[in-house]
């Protein structure tokens, strides 16, 4: 390994160092995303507790099966309740898109960067002609690719500009609410298992084995949990 | 530093589990859409009947009634008696501060108060029934 590093040119070493730091930054960034998703899902999963508090307090939950059934039903209703607005916004966006496409005589290309797409507002790079260099036999990018198109406002792309926020909201809210549904769905069986389980490691029973069989038959030996 | 490495490890973990997570997400996305469509149709039928799918179900109503009854029972329960306090009956006389009660004091409770320094002048006509801590 050391011989291999010694043989490297100064340029190769620099590139190796840069690649190493980029990988570290990428991993840390992904770790932050992981933490964020986990925190969000943990927060969303506690909604099951909120939804089920009254049912559990009433004593109508007779067992894990009933708990799972009621909780699943409530979770689905919660998803329906929050998703209605998202669905409506998606529907409105699609309706606008359909009507505008009718006027244009063809389906509007959202990704078009020349006349009618939202990408007219962004730089467009030619990724086919990206400058590259070779490190350890691997071709890596060495500079920005040439620019094909610069941001420019076009009147023909106005429908795309109007629809894009709706579409972005629809996609974002769908991801958010489906993640919530997943989090709740994962918590329900977990709760159904833990709620009806007693940690027997800490349970203490009184020894009434010498009492009369009648007393023992009453089943009055309840454990105390410390 | 350890936290930094842990974060890097979690980033690596995300790369490993990402394909499975995407599959689970896709499955739940389809499930969510199906649930939404089914509940939407059900909601439309209920709407035509003049009801709403988000209204409390019979189960919810029963649960709510039980919880309300429990709450009512709890509120109606008699207030627990205050822990008994030392009550002592004194004859007519004046007691100046920092003076112990006279010997003929009848103590009607086992809990004899700490005397000395806080006994006020007692001016009742016949007897005085005083609860310790009342004037505090």
CSV table of N, CA and C in Angstrom, one decimal, chain A residues 34 43 117 131 137-138 178 207 212 223:
chain,number,residue,atom,x,y,z
A,34,UNK,N,-30.3,10.4,7.3
A,34,UNK,CA,-30.8,9.2,8.1
A,34,UNK,C,-31.3,9.6,9.4
A,43,UNK,N,-41.4,10.7,15.4
A,43,UNK,CA,-42.4,11.7,15.8
A,43,UNK,C,-43.8,11.3,15.2
A,117,UNK,N,-40.7,24.6,-20.9
A,117,UNK,CA,-40.5,23.9,-19.6
A,117,UNK,C,-40.0,24.8,-18.5
A,131,UNK,N,-15.4,17.9,-19.0
A,131,UNK,CA,-14.0,17.7,-19.0
A,131,UNK,C,-13.7,16.6,-17.9
A,137,UNK,N,-7.1,4.8,-13.1
A,137,UNK,CA,-7.8,4.2,-14.1
A,137,UNK,C,-9.3,4.6,-14.1
A,138,UNK,N,-9.7,5.4,-13.2
A,138,UNK,CA,-11.1,5.8,-13.1
A,138,UNK,C,-11.2,7.2,-13.7
A,178,UNK,N,-46.9,9.6,3.3
A,178,UNK,CA,-46.7,8.2,3.2
A,178,UNK,C,-45.6,7.7,4.3
A,207,UNK,N,-46.0,-16.3,47.7
A,207,UNK,CA,-46.1,-17.7,47.7
A,207,UNK,C,-47.4,-18.1,48.5
A,212,UNK,N,-55.4,-23.2,51.0
A,212,UNK,CA,-56.3,-24.2,50.7
A,212,UNK,C,-56.5,-24.2,49.2
A,223,UNK,N,-49.3,-10.5,40.5
A,223,UNK,CA,-47.9,-10.1,40.7
A,223,UNK,C,-47.8,-8.6,40.9
